[in-house]
Amino acid sequence: MDYKNTLNLPKTSFPMKANLVNKEKVFLEEWEKMDLYNYVLEQRKGKPLFVLHDGPPYANGHIHIGTALNKILKDIVVKYKTMRGYRAPYVPGWDTHGLPIEHRVSQELGEKIKEMSPAEIRKKCEEFALRFVDIQREEFKRLGVRGDWENPYITLKPDYEVKILDVFKTLVEQGNVYRSLKPIYWCPRCRTALAEAEIEYHDHKSPSIYVKFRSKEDPNFFIVIWTTTPWTLPANVGIALHPDYEYSVVKVGEEKWVIATDLLDAFSKETGIDCSNVVEKIKGKDLEGKEFVHPIFDDRTSRVILADYVSLETGTGCVHIAPGHGEEDYIYGHVKYGLPIVSPVDEEGRFTDEAGKYKGMFIEDANEVIIEDLKKKGILVHASSITHSYPHCWRCKGPVIFRATEQWFISVDHNNLRQRVLEEIDKVKWIPEWGRNRIRSMVEERPDWCISRQRVWGTPIPAVKCKECGEVVLDPKVIEHFMKIVEKEGTNAWFEKEVEELIPEDFVCPKCGKRSFEKMLDTLDVWIDSGASFEYITTKREDHPFPLDMYLEGSDQHRGWFHSSIFLAVAKRGSAPYKEVLTHGFIKDEQGRKMSKSLGNVVDPMEVVEKYGAEILRLWLASSDYFNDIKISMRIVEQQTEVYRKIRNTFRFLLGNLEDFDPELDRVPCEKLLTIDRWALGRLQEIIKRATEYYDSYEFSKVYNLVVKYCTTELSSLYLDVVKDRLYVETKDSIYRRSAQTVMHEILISLMKILAPIMTFTMEEVYSHLHEKDRKYKTVQAEYWPEYKEEFIDRELMEDFEKLLSIREDVLKALEEKRQQDVIGHSLDAEVVLVPKNDTIKALLEKYRDILEELFIVSKVSLSDASGELKGELVEVTVKHAEGEKCQRCWKYTTEISTSEDFPGVCPRCLTVLKGERK
């Protein structure tokens, strides 16, 4: 007789095949119709706020894997906080000014750009930026990221530009903004000043030369310097020695050379020059003020100054000083000693008239010519090359130079700004904790902030220059007047209107009293734009109070957005703009290399999405320890498809066996649950507690590992495998089946909620297949986090089960051995004989005697005092084929097989089920 139709086999419309790529698009459409963002916020009306403020990506191209990582991380945080009962708005933003966009537009326009006015170029930049805002918006939405996509903040919009200028005006009013001729990072290819945050360090091959400077007093007395930038020698005005270091006067032929004593051996080894004939030892301070002949121009002199930054790591302990081309040169040479600033290099990196014979040469090309001239003059001691870490432009990736130009700066020490920022840093929670020390050291060491850029596309610095006396004026009244114009017309007005319209009617030059001005055309550093986002978002949005709860970006933003934001916020509001800062690492390929088009190792997130689905990308991210650098490749991503399949199958099994379960009518009270079910319910509480702890500390990879192990090991291979018999064989509405279903229902709901922030599409699909009584909202994203219930944990039971599960492992090993020997096929063919190692274990097994067959999935379990075949830690195990006949319905062996005419060939339990007598 075929008893298949008498079994309660799983039934569900939740498909085994995910078909993610197509199904995700269906959910995106449904969320759009639902107005998901506002719907979820409405469900949390009146709840406490949690605001993660979005750091704006550049609108200069399609999203890449790094921006995808960042947005998904933010989405996980926001969705988790929502489920924990917070009202968690998320307003995406875009950085739309600056060099990255102007650079792309310049490439597209080519030579045509030279014929265009600043206003025309700005119009093209705006069109380009807004086009990619729209493109990126759709790409981020495709990743399943929930946000106020219809109302983002965009830095080129007039209402945002006004806030930039308002923050800037505060700094001007406080006296923190000044204009000065001083050396700054300069990119000769992009032809603009750069700030610290726009500098990257890469290896660079440079000349390495030793040059001797001849004393004006004694033609045989020389100081030997070492430099890797020969092109800066035309700008030399001094030589720096450390005041307290010991220097040796070495006799080389008829000449005497000054070299730091501690560097003599290294110098001799590199140059091959014998420096053993030391005729005198002096201190650096003994030479202060002495004058030496300029190495290039015989009519100029080079004066010895003292500087404690001079080191004994490389070179000669004697440093050539060019205040026009170095920060420390400027501070010690110009500020401290009053040496002139010489900077004979134009914006394209070519020498000016001031460089004499080198006029018109590109500095890199001039290196070889200068070295040859030094050689001809007899003052080149040695020349070679060196590969070292050197500053490069973040945009064009080329090496930068230090170049003295008139620029606007923010003084980081005026009004004690730096110290106030450091105090605020200590009040912020940094995740990981090392972020605090990282940003502290950057703030402690940073120079004044160069904020002016020689670019067209940006927020203009509303400064004017008096035509009569040449005074450059940056006045809060002018800024305020311009802000009123910007509110209506945007900052393009600065480039389109006459200067008389851009200044107040009664404004005159504070120096000469005349009213004849021309516009200055510098624009603000884009880090001012993005750094001012706190001011815009907290004044424009009622649901974004200051300070904001969290900033979340890559670790490079300790010197970028986190850095600029806290400086501007402390200046404007007196405190940090954020309470917590969470940072993630960078993405590398499988070999740990940076993503690079030239290496061919770039992973396009949209390619992953169209091949596997956004869910797989989200799952990959959750599997990664994102606090450190993360590895990715298409192979690594593909591995997540198998993990996804296992998780999906777990949910399919749960849904399939709960199809007839009404959560209100069929739930079994905790105290009436069967033993194994009570254990499983208690174990679920432990999973909920740990998952919550991991989410609270933003350790999503631990959530991933916990859930994957729970699904594959504790559910599929243990609990769900154990209760299959009861689910399929027992009477549909019996306590045996409803007890298991009650716990499975708890597992389904809890697991779905735990995974919803990560697997946002699949858990929405699971939610749509729940019993209607389990769906309180239109979306799982509006659900509340599963509640941890201590009362569901029977501590004694949990401890007992630790031992029982250990015994089960031994039983499974013994079963597998017999399966290999063909003694049994399925585990239900077996009888297991257990020999307890001691009385405690014997008592434990006696206590749970009624559940051992179910727990081990065998036909019979008996206890014995004889010795067993497999020696376990707690028991010895013997497995043999079970006696009797196989029940045709449940496959268990029994010696009491039914001979009933109606239900032949079944065991006593199945007979009572079939007769309707088992409840």
GROMACS .gro file of N, CA, C and O in nm, residues 804-843:
model
  160
  804LEU      N    1   2.429   1.591   2.519
  804LEU     CA    2   2.356   1.504   2.426
  804LEU      C    3   2.403   1.521   2.282
  804LEU      O    4   2.415   1.424   2.207
  805LEU      N    5   2.431   1.645   2.244
  805LEU     CA    6   2.476   1.671   2.107
  805LEU      C    7   2.619   1.620   2.086
  805LEU      O    8   2.656   1.580   1.975
  806SER      N    9   2.696   1.620   2.192
  806SER     CA   10   2.830   1.561   2.184
  806SER      C   11   2.819   1.411   2.162
  806SER      O   12   2.893   1.352   2.081
  807ILE      N   13   2.727   1.349   2.235
  807ILE     CA   14   2.703   1.205   2.218
  807ILE      C   15   2.650   1.178   2.077
  807ILE      O   16   2.688   1.080   2.012
  808ARG      N   17   2.564   1.267   2.029
  808ARG     CA   18   2.507   1.252   1.894
  808ARG      C   19   2.618   1.250   1.787
  808ARG      O   20   2.610   1.175   1.689
  809GLU      N   21   2.721   1.332   1.807
  809GLU     CA   22   2.834   1.333   1.713
  809GLU      C   23   2.900   1.196   1.706
  809GLU      O   24   2.935   1.148   1.598
  810ASP      N   25   2.916   1.133   1.823
  810ASP     CA   26   2.976   0.998   1.826
  810ASP      C   27   2.885   0.896   1.757
  810ASP      O   28   2.931   0.807   1.685
  811VAL      N   29   2.756   0.912   1.780
  811VAL     CA   30   2.659   0.821   1.717
  811VAL      C   31   2.664   0.835   1.565
  811VAL      O   32   2.665   0.736   1.491
  812LEU      N   33   2.673   0.959   1.516
  812LEU     CA   34   2.677   0.983   1.371
  812LEU      C   35   2.802   0.921   1.309
  812LEU      O   36   2.797   0.866   1.199
  813LYS      N   37   2.916   0.929   1.382
  813LYS     CA   38   3.039   0.866   1.333
  813LYS      C   39   3.020   0.713   1.322
  813LYS      O   40   3.059   0.652   1.223
  814ALA      N   41   2.960   0.657   1.425
  814ALA     CA   42   2.939   0.512   1.426
  814ALA      C   43   2.842   0.470   1.316
  814ALA      O   44   2.861   0.366   1.249
  815LEU      N   45   2.739   0.550   1.294
  815LEU     CA   46   2.643   0.521   1.188
  815LEU      C   47   2.712   0.525   1.051
  815LEU      O   48   2.687   0.440   0.964
  816GLU      N   49   2.798   0.625   1.032
  816GLU     CA   50   2.867   0.638   0.903
  816GLU      C   51   2.959   0.518   0.877
  816GLU      O   52   2.968   0.469   0.763
  817GLU      N   53   3.024   0.470   0.983
  817GLU     CA   54   3.112   0.352   0.968
  817GLU      C   55   3.031   0.231   0.919
  817GLU      O   56   3.072   0.159   0.829
  818LYS      N   57   2.913   0.211   0.980
  818LYS     CA   58   2.829   0.097   0.941
  818LYS      C   59   2.770   0.116   0.801
  818LYS      O   60   2.746   0.020   0.729
  819ARG      N   61   2.748   0.242   0.766
  819ARG     CA   62   2.697   0.270   0.631
  819ARG      C   63   2.804   0.233   0.528
  819ARG      O   64   2.775   0.176   0.423
  820GLN      N   65   2.929   0.267   0.560
  820GLN     CA   66   3.040   0.234   0.470
  820GLN      C   67   3.059   0.083   0.458
  820GLN      O   68   3.102   0.033   0.354
  821GLN      N   69   3.022   0.012   0.565
  821GLN     CA   70   3.037  -0.135   0.566
  821GLN      C   71   2.913  -0.205   0.511
  821GLN      O   72   2.904  -0.329   0.513
  822ASP      N   73   2.815  -0.126   0.466
  822ASP     CA   74   2.689  -0.179   0.410
  822ASP      C   75   2.605  -0.255   0.512
  822ASP      O   76   2.521  -0.338   0.476
  823VAL      N   77   2.629  -0.230   0.640
  823VAL     CA   78   2.545  -0.291   0.744
  823VAL      C   79   2.408  -0.223   0.743
  823VAL      O   80   2.304  -0.287   0.762
  824ILE      N   81   2.408  -0.092   0.720
  824ILE     CA   82   2.283  -0.015   0.713
  824ILE      C   83   2.288   0.074   0.589
  824ILE      O   84   2.395   0.098   0.531
  825GLY      N   85   2.173   0.123   0.549
  825GLY     CA   86   2.166   0.224   0.443
  825GLY      C   87   2.133   0.356   0.509
  825GLY      O   88   2.220   0.434   0.546
  826HIS      N   89   2.002   0.378   0.530
  826HIS     CA   90   1.956   0.498   0.601
  826HIS      C   91   1.978   0.479   0.750
  826HIS      O   92   1.984   0.366   0.800
  827SER      N   93   1.989   0.589   0.824
  827SER     CA   94   2.011   0.578   0.969
  827SER      C   95   1.894   0.511   1.038
  827SER      O   96   1.910   0.450   1.146
  828LEU      N   97   1.774   0.518   0.979
  828LEU     CA   98   1.658   0.453   1.040
  828LEU      C   99   1.668   0.300   1.033
  828LEU      O  100   1.589   0.229   1.096
  829ASP      N  101   1.764   0.247   0.959
  829ASP     CA  102   1.787   0.102   0.957
  829ASP      C  103   1.856   0.054   1.084
  829ASP      O  104   1.871  -0.066   1.106
  830ALA      N  105   1.899   0.152   1.166
  830ALA     CA  106   1.991   0.115   1.275
  830ALA      C  107   1.926   0.108   1.412
  830ALA      O  108   1.828   0.176   1.442
  831GLU      N  109   1.988   0.023   1.493
  831GLU     CA  110   1.967   0.025   1.638
  831GLU      C  111   2.101   0.068   1.699
  831GLU      O  112   2.206   0.018   1.661
  832VAL      N  113   2.095   0.161   1.793
  832VAL     CA  114   2.216   0.214   1.856
  832VAL      C  115   2.219   0.167   2.001
  832VAL      O  116   2.120   0.183   2.075
  833VAL      N  117   2.334   0.111   2.038
  833VAL     CA  118   2.354   0.069   2.177
  833VAL      C  119   2.459   0.162   2.238
  833VAL      O  120   2.570   0.175   2.187
  834LEU      N  121   2.421   0.228   2.350
  834LEU     CA  122   2.509   0.323   2.416
  834LEU      C  123   2.560   0.267   2.547
  834LEU      O  124   2.482   0.210   2.625
  835VAL      N  125   2.689   0.283   2.571
  835VAL     CA  126   2.750   0.243   2.699
  835VAL      C  127   2.801   0.371   2.766
  835VAL      O  128   2.904   0.426   2.725
  836PRO      N  129   2.731   0.423   2.869
  836PRO     CA  130   2.773   0.547   2.935
  836PRO      C  131   2.908   0.528   3.004
  836PRO      O  132   2.937   0.421   3.060
  837LYS      N  133   2.991   0.634   3.002
  837LYS     CA  134   3.124   0.627   3.064
  837LYS      C  135   3.115   0.636   3.217
  837LYS      O  136   3.205   0.592   3.288
  838ASN      N  137   3.007   0.698   3.268
  838ASN     CA  138   2.993   0.712   3.413
  838ASN      C  139   2.845   0.723   3.449
  838ASN      O  140   2.759   0.730   3.361
  839ASP      N  141   2.820   0.729   3.578
  839ASP     CA  142   2.681   0.732   3.625
  839ASP      C  143   2.610   0.862   3.587
  839ASP      O  144   2.488   0.864   3.566
  840THR      N  145   2.685   0.970   3.581
  840THR     CA  146   2.625   1.100   3.545
  840THR      C  147   2.569   1.094   3.403
  840THR      O  148   2.456   1.139   3.376
  841ILE      N  149   2.649   1.038   3.314
  841ILE     CA  150   2.604   1.027   3.174
  841ILE      C  151   2.490   0.926   3.163
  841ILE      O  152   2.393   0.945   3.088
  842LYS      N  153   2.498   0.821   3.243
  842LYS     CA  154   2.390   0.721   3.242
  842LYS      C  155   2.258   0.786   3.286
  842LYS      O  156   2.154   0.765   3.225
  843ALA      N  157   2.267   0.868   3.391
  843ALA     CA  158   2.147   0.937   3.441
  843ALA      C  159   2.093   1.033   3.336
  843ALA      O  160   1.971   1.047   3.318
   0.00000   0.00000   0.00000
